[in-house]
mmCIF file of C-alpha atoms and ligand atoms in Angstrom:
data_model
loop_
_atom_site.group_PDB
_atom_site.id
_atom_site.type_symbol
_atom_site.label_atom_id
_atom_site.label_comp_id
_atom_site.label_asym_id
_atom_site.label_seq_id
_atom_site.Cartn_x
_atom_site.Cartn_y
_atom_site.Cartn_z
ATOM 1 C CA UNK A 1 -54.537 10.171 -62.937
ATOM 2 C CA UNK A 2 -50.852 9.333 -63.374
ATOM 3 C CA UNK A 3 -49.846 10.184 -59.844
ATOM 4 C CA UNK A 4 -52.381 7.740 -58.372
ATOM 5 C CA UNK A 5 -50.751 4.831 -60.209
ATOM 6 C CA UNK A 6 -47.825 2.898 -58.753
ATOM 7 C CA UNK A 7 -44.942 1.030 -60.384
ATOM 8 C CA UNK A 8 -46.530 -2.327 -59.464
ATOM 9 C CA UNK A 9 -47.416 -4.462 -62.464
ATOM 10 C CA UNK A 10 -51.139 -5.204 -62.669
ATOM 11 C CA UNK A 11 -51.450 -8.980 -62.322
ATOM 12 C CA UNK A 12 -55.227 -9.356 -62.510
ATOM 13 C CA UNK A 13 -56.304 -11.515 -65.473
ATOM 14 C CA UNK A 14 -56.460 -9.307 -68.588
ATOM 15 C CA UNK A 15 -59.981 -7.905 -68.782
ATOM 16 C CA UNK A 16 -60.814 -8.594 -65.131
ATOM 17 C CA UNK A 17 -63.491 -6.129 -63.949
ATOM 18 C CA UNK A 18 -61.355 -5.448 -60.864
ATOM 19 C CA UNK A 19 -59.528 -3.046 -63.183
ATOM 20 C CA UNK A 20 -62.800 -1.191 -63.807
ATOM 21 C CA UNK A 21 -63.232 -0.711 -60.049
ATOM 22 C CA UNK A 22 -59.665 0.591 -59.827
ATOM 23 C CA UNK A 23 -60.333 3.073 -62.642
ATOM 24 C CA UNK A 24 -63.604 4.227 -61.053
ATOM 25 C CA UNK A 25 -61.892 4.836 -57.707
ATOM 26 C CA UNK A 26 -58.900 6.625 -59.199
ATOM 27 C CA UNK A 27 -61.233 8.883 -61.194
ATOM 28 C CA UNK A 28 -63.226 9.676 -58.079
ATOM 29 C CA UNK A 29 -60.121 10.505 -56.040
ATOM 30 C CA UNK A 30 -58.955 12.822 -58.837
ATOM 31 C CA UNK A 31 -62.337 14.577 -58.780
ATOM 32 C CA UNK A 32 -62.373 14.949 -55.005
ATOM 33 C CA UNK A 33 -58.831 16.318 -55.090
ATOM 34 C CA UNK A 34 -59.757 18.855 -57.762
ATOM 35 C CA UNK A 35 -62.818 19.909 -55.798
ATOM 36 C CA UNK A 36 -60.504 20.276 -52.777
ATOM 37 C CA UNK A 37 -62.842 18.192 -50.645
ATOM 38 C CA UNK A 38 -60.125 15.579 -50.132
ATOM 39 C CA UNK A 39 -56.434 15.731 -49.365
ATOM 40 C CA UNK A 40 -54.530 12.612 -50.359
ATOM 41 C CA UNK A 41 -52.702 12.514 -47.027
ATOM 42 C CA UNK A 42 -56.084 12.122 -45.328
ATOM 43 C CA UNK A 43 -57.126 9.115 -47.408
ATOM 44 C CA UNK A 44 -56.372 5.531 -46.353
ATOM 45 C CA UNK A 45 -57.333 2.453 -48.377
ATOM 46 C CA UNK A 46 -57.384 -0.946 -46.700
ATOM 47 C CA UNK A 47 -57.503 -4.202 -48.653
ATOM 48 C CA UNK A 48 -58.392 -7.704 -47.578
ATOM 49 C CA UNK A 49 -57.220 -11.005 -49.004
ATOM 50 C CA UNK A 50 -58.352 -12.144 -52.431
ATOM 51 C CA UNK A 51 -57.946 -10.938 -55.990
ATOM 52 C CA UNK A 52 -59.549 -7.625 -54.988
ATOM 53 C CA UNK A 53 -56.801 -7.077 -52.392
ATOM 54 C CA UNK A 54 -54.237 -6.316 -55.066
ATOM 55 C CA UNK A 55 -55.941 -2.954 -55.568
ATOM 56 C CA UNK A 56 -53.924 -1.475 -52.721
ATOM 57 C CA UNK A 57 -50.742 -2.216 -54.714
ATOM 58 C CA UNK A 58 -52.059 -0.095 -57.551
ATOM 59 C CA UNK A 59 -53.002 3.006 -55.597
ATOM 60 C CA UNK A 60 -50.370 5.586 -54.776
ATOM 61 C CA UNK A 61 -52.008 6.630 -51.511
ATOM 62 C CA UNK A 62 -51.783 5.442 -47.903
ATOM 63 C CA UNK A 63 -52.698 1.761 -47.970
ATOM 64 C CA UNK A 64 -52.761 -1.210 -45.637
ATOM 65 C CA UNK A 65 -53.247 -4.874 -46.495
ATOM 66 C CA UNK A 66 -55.076 -6.662 -43.727
ATOM 67 C CA UNK A 67 -55.559 -10.320 -42.797
ATOM 68 C CA UNK A 68 -58.192 -12.450 -44.459
ATOM 69 C CA UNK A 69 -61.619 -11.197 -43.449
ATOM 70 C CA UNK A 70 -60.116 -8.742 -40.979
ATOM 71 C CA UNK A 71 -60.037 -5.512 -42.915
ATOM 72 C CA UNK A 72 -62.976 -4.007 -41.029
ATOM 73 C CA UNK A 73 -61.322 -4.191 -37.583
ATOM 74 C CA UNK A 74 -58.254 -2.628 -39.203
ATOM 75 C CA UNK A 75 -60.327 0.137 -40.774
ATOM 76 C CA UNK A 76 -62.151 0.873 -37.534
ATOM 77 C CA UNK A 77 -58.878 0.961 -35.609
ATOM 78 C CA UNK A 78 -57.479 3.504 -38.070
ATOM 79 C CA UNK A 79 -60.633 5.627 -37.799
ATOM 80 C CA UNK A 80 -60.638 5.565 -34.000
ATOM 81 C CA UNK A 81 -56.936 6.484 -33.870
ATOM 82 C CA UNK A 82 -57.410 9.400 -36.255
ATOM 83 C CA UNK A 83 -61.040 10.365 -36.976
ATOM 84 C CA UNK A 84 -59.967 12.991 -39.499
ATOM 85 C CA UNK A 85 -58.949 10.255 -41.946
ATOM 86 C CA UNK A 86 -61.211 9.038 -44.743
ATOM 87 C CA UNK A 87 -61.009 5.241 -44.446
ATOM 88 C CA UNK A 88 -61.992 3.199 -47.481
ATOM 89 C CA UNK A 89 -61.950 -0.589 -47.598
ATOM 90 C CA UNK A 90 -61.798 -2.930 -50.567
ATOM 91 C CA UNK A 91 -62.948 -6.446 -49.823
ATOM 92 C CA UNK A 92 -64.342 -9.487 -51.626
ATOM 93 C CA UNK A 93 -67.281 -11.795 -51.077
ATOM 94 C CA UNK A 94 -64.901 -14.470 -49.829
ATOM 95 C CA UNK A 95 -63.187 -11.937 -47.579
ATOM 96 C CA UNK A 96 -66.205 -10.158 -46.046
ATOM 97 C CA UNK A 97 -69.212 -12.454 -46.584
ATOM 98 C CA UNK A 98 -67.488 -15.729 -45.756
ATOM 99 C CA UNK A 99 -64.257 -15.314 -43.781
ATOM 100 C CA UNK A 100 -65.051 -11.978 -42.121
ATOM 101 C CA UNK A 101 -68.846 -11.994 -41.926
ATOM 102 C CA UNK A 102 -68.882 -11.374 -38.166
ATOM 103 C CA UNK A 103 -66.809 -8.195 -38.542
ATOM 104 C CA UNK A 104 -69.072 -6.994 -41.328
ATOM 105 C CA UNK A 105 -72.186 -7.363 -39.187
ATOM 106 C CA UNK A 106 -70.669 -5.568 -36.208
ATOM 107 C CA UNK A 107 -69.205 -2.698 -38.229
ATOM 108 C CA UNK A 108 -72.692 -2.094 -39.657
ATOM 109 C CA UNK A 109 -74.311 -2.440 -36.232
ATOM 110 C CA UNK A 110 -72.074 0.157 -34.607
ATOM 111 C CA UNK A 111 -72.252 2.545 -37.610
ATOM 112 C CA UNK A 112 -68.522 3.025 -37.816
ATOM 113 C CA UNK A 113 -67.736 5.940 -40.130
ATOM 114 C CA UNK A 114 -65.881 3.924 -42.783
ATOM 115 C CA UNK A 115 -66.657 2.975 -46.404
ATOM 116 C CA UNK A 116 -66.677 -0.608 -47.585
ATOM 117 C CA UNK A 117 -66.579 -1.628 -51.248
ATOM 118 C CA UNK A 118 -67.058 -5.369 -51.746
ATOM 119 C CA UNK A 119 -65.899 -6.834 -55.059
ATOM 120 C CA UNK A 120 -68.579 -9.520 -55.240
ATOM 121 C CA UNK A 121 -67.683 -12.116 -57.886
ATOM 122 C CA UNK A 122 -69.568 -14.970 -56.170
ATOM 123 C CA UNK A 123 -66.470 -17.164 -56.026
ATOM 124 C CA UNK A 124 -63.160 -17.549 -54.168
ATOM 125 C CA UNK A 125 -61.133 -16.511 -57.218
ATOM 126 C CA UNK A 126 -57.595 -16.200 -55.836
ATOM 127 C CA UNK A 127 -57.733 -19.821 -54.680
ATOM 128 C CA UNK A 128 -59.037 -20.823 -58.132
ATOM 129 C CA UNK A 129 -62.754 -21.262 -57.800
ATOM 130 C CA UNK A 130 -64.418 -22.399 -54.578
ATOM 131 C CA UNK A 131 -67.988 -21.472 -53.554
ATOM 132 C CA UNK A 132 -68.553 -18.410 -51.368
ATOM 133 C CA UNK A 133 -71.577 -17.161 -49.443
ATOM 134 C CA UNK A 134 -72.965 -15.503 -52.582
ATOM 135 C CA UNK A 135 -72.365 -18.370 -55.043
ATOM 136 C CA UNK A 136 -75.740 -19.459 -56.426
ATOM 137 C CA UNK A 137 -77.279 -22.821 -55.661
ATOM 138 C CA UNK A 138 -75.943 -25.305 -58.204
ATOM 139 C CA UNK A 139 -72.618 -23.455 -58.620
ATOM 140 C CA UNK A 140 -69.931 -25.894 -59.763
ATOM 141 C CA UNK A 141 -66.411 -25.180 -58.560
ATOM 142 C CA UNK A 142 -63.413 -26.782 -56.879
ATOM 143 C CA UNK A 143 -65.223 -27.253 -53.556
ATOM 144 C CA UNK A 144 -68.605 -28.104 -55.083
ATOM 145 C CA UNK A 145 -67.881 -30.198 -58.208
ATOM 146 C CA UNK A 146 -71.420 -31.587 -58.277
ATOM 147 C CA UNK A 147 -72.992 -28.184 -57.681
ATOM 148 C CA UNK A 148 -73.518 -26.198 -54.483
ATOM 149 C CA UNK A 149 -76.497 -27.382 -52.481
ATOM 150 C CA UNK A 150 -76.687 -24.096 -50.520
ATOM 151 C CA UNK A 151 -78.778 -21.006 -51.148
ATOM 152 C CA UNK A 152 -76.681 -17.805 -51.322
ATOM 153 C CA UNK A 153 -77.350 -15.093 -48.790
ATOM 154 C CA UNK A 154 -78.375 -11.579 -49.743
ATOM 155 C CA UNK A 155 -75.642 -9.201 -48.513
ATOM 156 C CA UNK A 156 -77.818 -6.101 -48.868
ATOM 157 C CA UNK A 157 -80.551 -7.630 -46.730
ATOM 158 C CA UNK A 158 -77.948 -8.658 -44.171
ATOM 159 C CA UNK A 159 -76.587 -5.095 -43.994
ATOM 160 C CA UNK A 160 -80.044 -3.572 -43.640
ATOM 161 C CA UNK A 161 -80.837 -5.984 -40.827
ATOM 162 C CA UNK A 162 -77.514 -5.301 -39.103
ATOM 163 C CA UNK A 163 -78.021 -1.517 -39.053
ATOM 164 C CA UNK A 164 -75.917 -0.140 -41.920
ATOM 165 C CA UNK A 165 -76.896 3.474 -42.628
ATOM 166 C CA UNK A 166 -75.947 3.416 -46.337
ATOM 167 C CA UNK A 167 -76.639 0.333 -48.455
ATOM 168 C CA UNK A 168 -75.947 0.260 -52.190
ATOM 169 C CA UNK A 169 -75.147 -1.991 -55.106
ATOM 170 C CA UNK A 170 -73.361 -1.239 -58.352
ATOM 171 C CA UNK A 171 -71.892 -3.118 -61.315
ATOM 172 C CA UNK A 172 -68.204 -2.928 -62.213
ATOM 173 C CA UNK A 173 -69.175 -3.012 -65.902
ATOM 174 C CA UNK A 174 -70.520 0.541 -65.450
ATOM 175 C CA UNK A 175 -67.480 2.598 -64.435
ATOM 176 C CA UNK A 176 -69.261 5.970 -64.289
ATOM 177 C CA UNK A 177 -72.136 4.507 -62.307
ATOM 178 C CA UNK A 178 -69.711 2.831 -59.913
ATOM 179 C CA UNK A 179 -67.791 6.071 -59.452
ATOM 180 C CA UNK A 180 -71.017 7.921 -58.602
ATOM 181 C CA UNK A 181 -72.017 5.338 -56.010
ATOM 182 C CA UNK A 182 -68.522 5.399 -54.498
ATOM 183 C CA UNK A 183 -68.771 9.189 -54.213
ATOM 184 C CA UNK A 184 -72.099 8.995 -52.395
ATOM 185 C CA UNK A 185 -70.656 6.355 -50.064
ATOM 186 C CA UNK A 186 -67.632 8.492 -49.233
ATOM 187 C CA UNK A 187 -69.797 11.564 -48.671
ATOM 188 C CA UNK A 188 -72.043 9.642 -46.279
ATOM 189 C CA UNK A 189 -71.298 9.992 -42.574
ATOM 190 C CA UNK A 190 -71.529 6.539 -41.009
ATOM 191 C CA UNK A 191 -71.062 2.987 -42.235
ATOM 192 C CA UNK A 192 -71.470 2.897 -45.996
ATOM 193 C CA UNK A 193 -71.714 -0.462 -47.676
ATOM 194 C CA UNK A 194 -71.476 -1.003 -51.433
ATOM 195 C CA UNK A 195 -71.797 -4.432 -53.034
ATOM 196 C CA UNK A 196 -70.025 -4.233 -56.405
ATOM 197 C CA UNK A 197 -70.997 -6.978 -58.839
ATOM 198 C CA UNK A 198 -67.609 -7.939 -60.288
ATOM 199 C CA UNK A 199 -67.689 -10.984 -62.544
ATOM 200 C CA UNK A 200 -64.609 -13.205 -62.371
ATOM 201 C CA UNK A 201 -63.915 -13.825 -66.033
ATOM 202 C CA UNK A 202 -61.720 -16.842 -65.280
ATOM 203 C CA UNK A 203 -63.641 -18.874 -62.676
ATOM 204 C CA UNK A 204 -67.216 -17.606 -62.897
ATOM 205 C CA UNK A 205 -67.871 -15.427 -65.903
ATOM 206 C CA UNK A 206 -71.267 -13.791 -65.412
ATOM 207 C CA UNK A 207 -70.664 -10.791 -67.689
ATOM 208 C CA UNK A 208 -73.228 -11.778 -70.310
ATOM 209 C CA UNK A 209 -75.926 -12.090 -67.678
ATOM 210 C CA UNK A 210 -75.196 -8.843 -65.854
ATOM 211 C CA UNK A 211 -74.588 -6.826 -69.014
ATOM 212 C CA UNK A 212 -78.224 -7.534 -69.880
ATOM 213 C CA UNK A 213 -79.847 -7.805 -66.469
ATOM 214 C CA UNK A 214 -79.136 -4.652 -64.468
ATOM 215 C CA UNK A 215 -81.035 -1.379 -64.137
ATOM 216 C CA UNK A 216 -80.702 1.735 -61.991
ATOM 217 C CA UNK A 217 -83.146 2.553 -59.234
ATOM 218 C CA UNK A 218 -85.534 5.433 -59.836
ATOM 219 C CA UNK A 219 -85.787 8.668 -57.852
ATOM 220 C CA UNK A 220 -87.777 7.034 -55.036
ATOM 221 C CA UNK A 221 -84.434 5.784 -53.790
ATOM 222 C CA UNK A 222 -82.477 6.027 -51.577
ATOM 223 C CA UNK A 223 -85.256 5.425 -49.115
ATOM 224 C CA UNK A 224 -85.149 6.452 -45.478
ATOM 225 C CA UNK A 225 -87.630 3.702 -44.685
ATOM 226 C CA UNK A 226 -86.099 0.386 -43.735
ATOM 227 C CA UNK A 227 -89.205 -1.553 -44.820
ATOM 228 C CA UNK A 228 -89.103 0.019 -48.293
ATOM 229 C CA UNK A 229 -85.421 -0.838 -48.726
ATOM 230 C CA UNK A 230 -85.937 -4.406 -47.481
ATOM 231 C CA UNK A 231 -88.842 -4.865 -49.869
ATOM 232 C CA UNK A 232 -86.710 -3.698 -52.775
ATOM 233 C CA UNK A 233 -83.583 -5.756 -52.023
ATOM 234 C CA UNK A 234 -85.702 -8.892 -51.628
ATOM 235 C CA UNK A 235 -87.932 -8.282 -54.663
ATOM 236 C CA UNK A 236 -87.904 -11.169 -57.137
ATOM 237 C CA UNK A 237 -87.263 -9.252 -60.341
ATOM 238 C CA UNK A 238 -86.026 -10.296 -63.753
ATOM 239 C CA UNK A 239 -83.309 -7.644 -63.583
ATOM 240 C CA UNK A 240 -80.945 -6.665 -60.754
ATOM 241 C CA UNK A 241 -81.441 -3.180 -59.297
ATOM 242 C CA UNK A 242 -78.400 -0.924 -58.875
ATOM 243 C CA UNK A 243 -78.114 2.243 -56.810
ATOM 244 C CA UNK A 244 -78.475 3.402 -53.227
ATOM 245 C CA UNK A 245 -81.353 1.541 -51.580
ATOM 246 C CA UNK A 246 -81.166 2.997 -48.095
ATOM 247 C CA UNK A 247 -79.587 6.036 -46.515
ATOM 248 C CA UNK A 248 -80.187 7.503 -43.065
ATOM 249 C CA UNK A 249 -78.239 9.718 -40.674
ATOM 250 C CA UNK A 250 -77.377 8.361 -37.240
ATOM 251 C CA UNK A 251 -74.604 9.109 -34.726
ATOM 252 C CA UNK A 252 -71.454 7.277 -35.682
ATOM 253 C CA UNK A 253 -69.549 4.855 -33.486
ATOM 254 C CA UNK A 254 -66.605 7.220 -33.252
ATOM 255 C CA UNK A 255 -68.796 10.199 -32.297
ATOM 256 C CA UNK A 256 -70.341 8.165 -29.491
ATOM 257 C CA UNK A 257 -67.048 6.700 -28.348
ATOM 258 C CA UNK A 258 -64.893 9.811 -28.249
ATOM 259 C CA UNK A 259 -66.562 11.586 -25.302
ATOM 260 C CA UNK A 260 -65.864 8.447 -23.251
ATOM 261 C CA UNK A 261 -62.169 8.256 -24.002
ATOM 262 C CA UNK A 262 -61.143 11.911 -24.063
HETATM 263 FE FE1 LIG B 1 -60.153 -11.305 -61.797
HETATM 264 FE FE2 LIG B 1 -61.051 -13.784 -61.530
HETATM 265 FE FE3 LIG B 1 -58.647 -13.344 -62.608
HETATM 266 FE FE4 LIG B 1 -59.088 -12.943 -60.002
HETATM 267 S S1 LIG B 1 -59.159 -14.909 -61.082
HETATM 268 S S2 LIG B 1 -57.967 -11.579 -61.394
HETATM 269 S S3 LIG B 1 -61.198 -12.133 -60.011
HETATM 270 S S4 LIG B 1 -60.644 -12.713 -63.461
#
């Protein structure tokens, strides 16, 4: 794993689950390299803006740091320019569900063949604790000192409605589980979306809740039926389901586009 590390000092808060996501991804890249299914020169990681975005500093591979909320246009541009590249994006709930929500919807709609991992900590952490699109109603932070009056949206439901062909959720507290979901996302052809529950231990520490309130989906999933996946991601359950909810094969944006431009 040494050669995937960089000389950059890790500046996440000590114990931040962003580090667990970094470890899961590095482990996966090592595995894919060993299996010879991936060459490092063909891997590009793009980061957005937020605490998550520092991950590109800690990966000794091709990386690009994009503008706030704009990593998906960057990723799609890279993929169109060179379809042989494996393009992986690291974003946050502030970055992709708030600032860049329109890009998220359209990347899913066109089934661009890129992989998006969203570090969802339900708070703007880098700017020290404002509400995002996934902050729960009643959340108290810098922008909502009396408690948020808004309902959060469900990013998995949004992605299913927009046309994503791979929709999953994992928990950063489970490194092996996260690595497995990342592998399935990378192996999927088409837009793969993974919401990673990543508690922010400084501004919204939800570790106790999630450590005791997650479970993995059973073998009925991933479903190929949109209705089944929608029913599951909207189910009111005591515990939060993790795994791949939905997976289907469809022509990718790049496959459809290339005959027109060559
Ligand atoms: Fe992690 Fe939160 Fe610290 Fe950012 S502020 S590094 S998300 S614990």
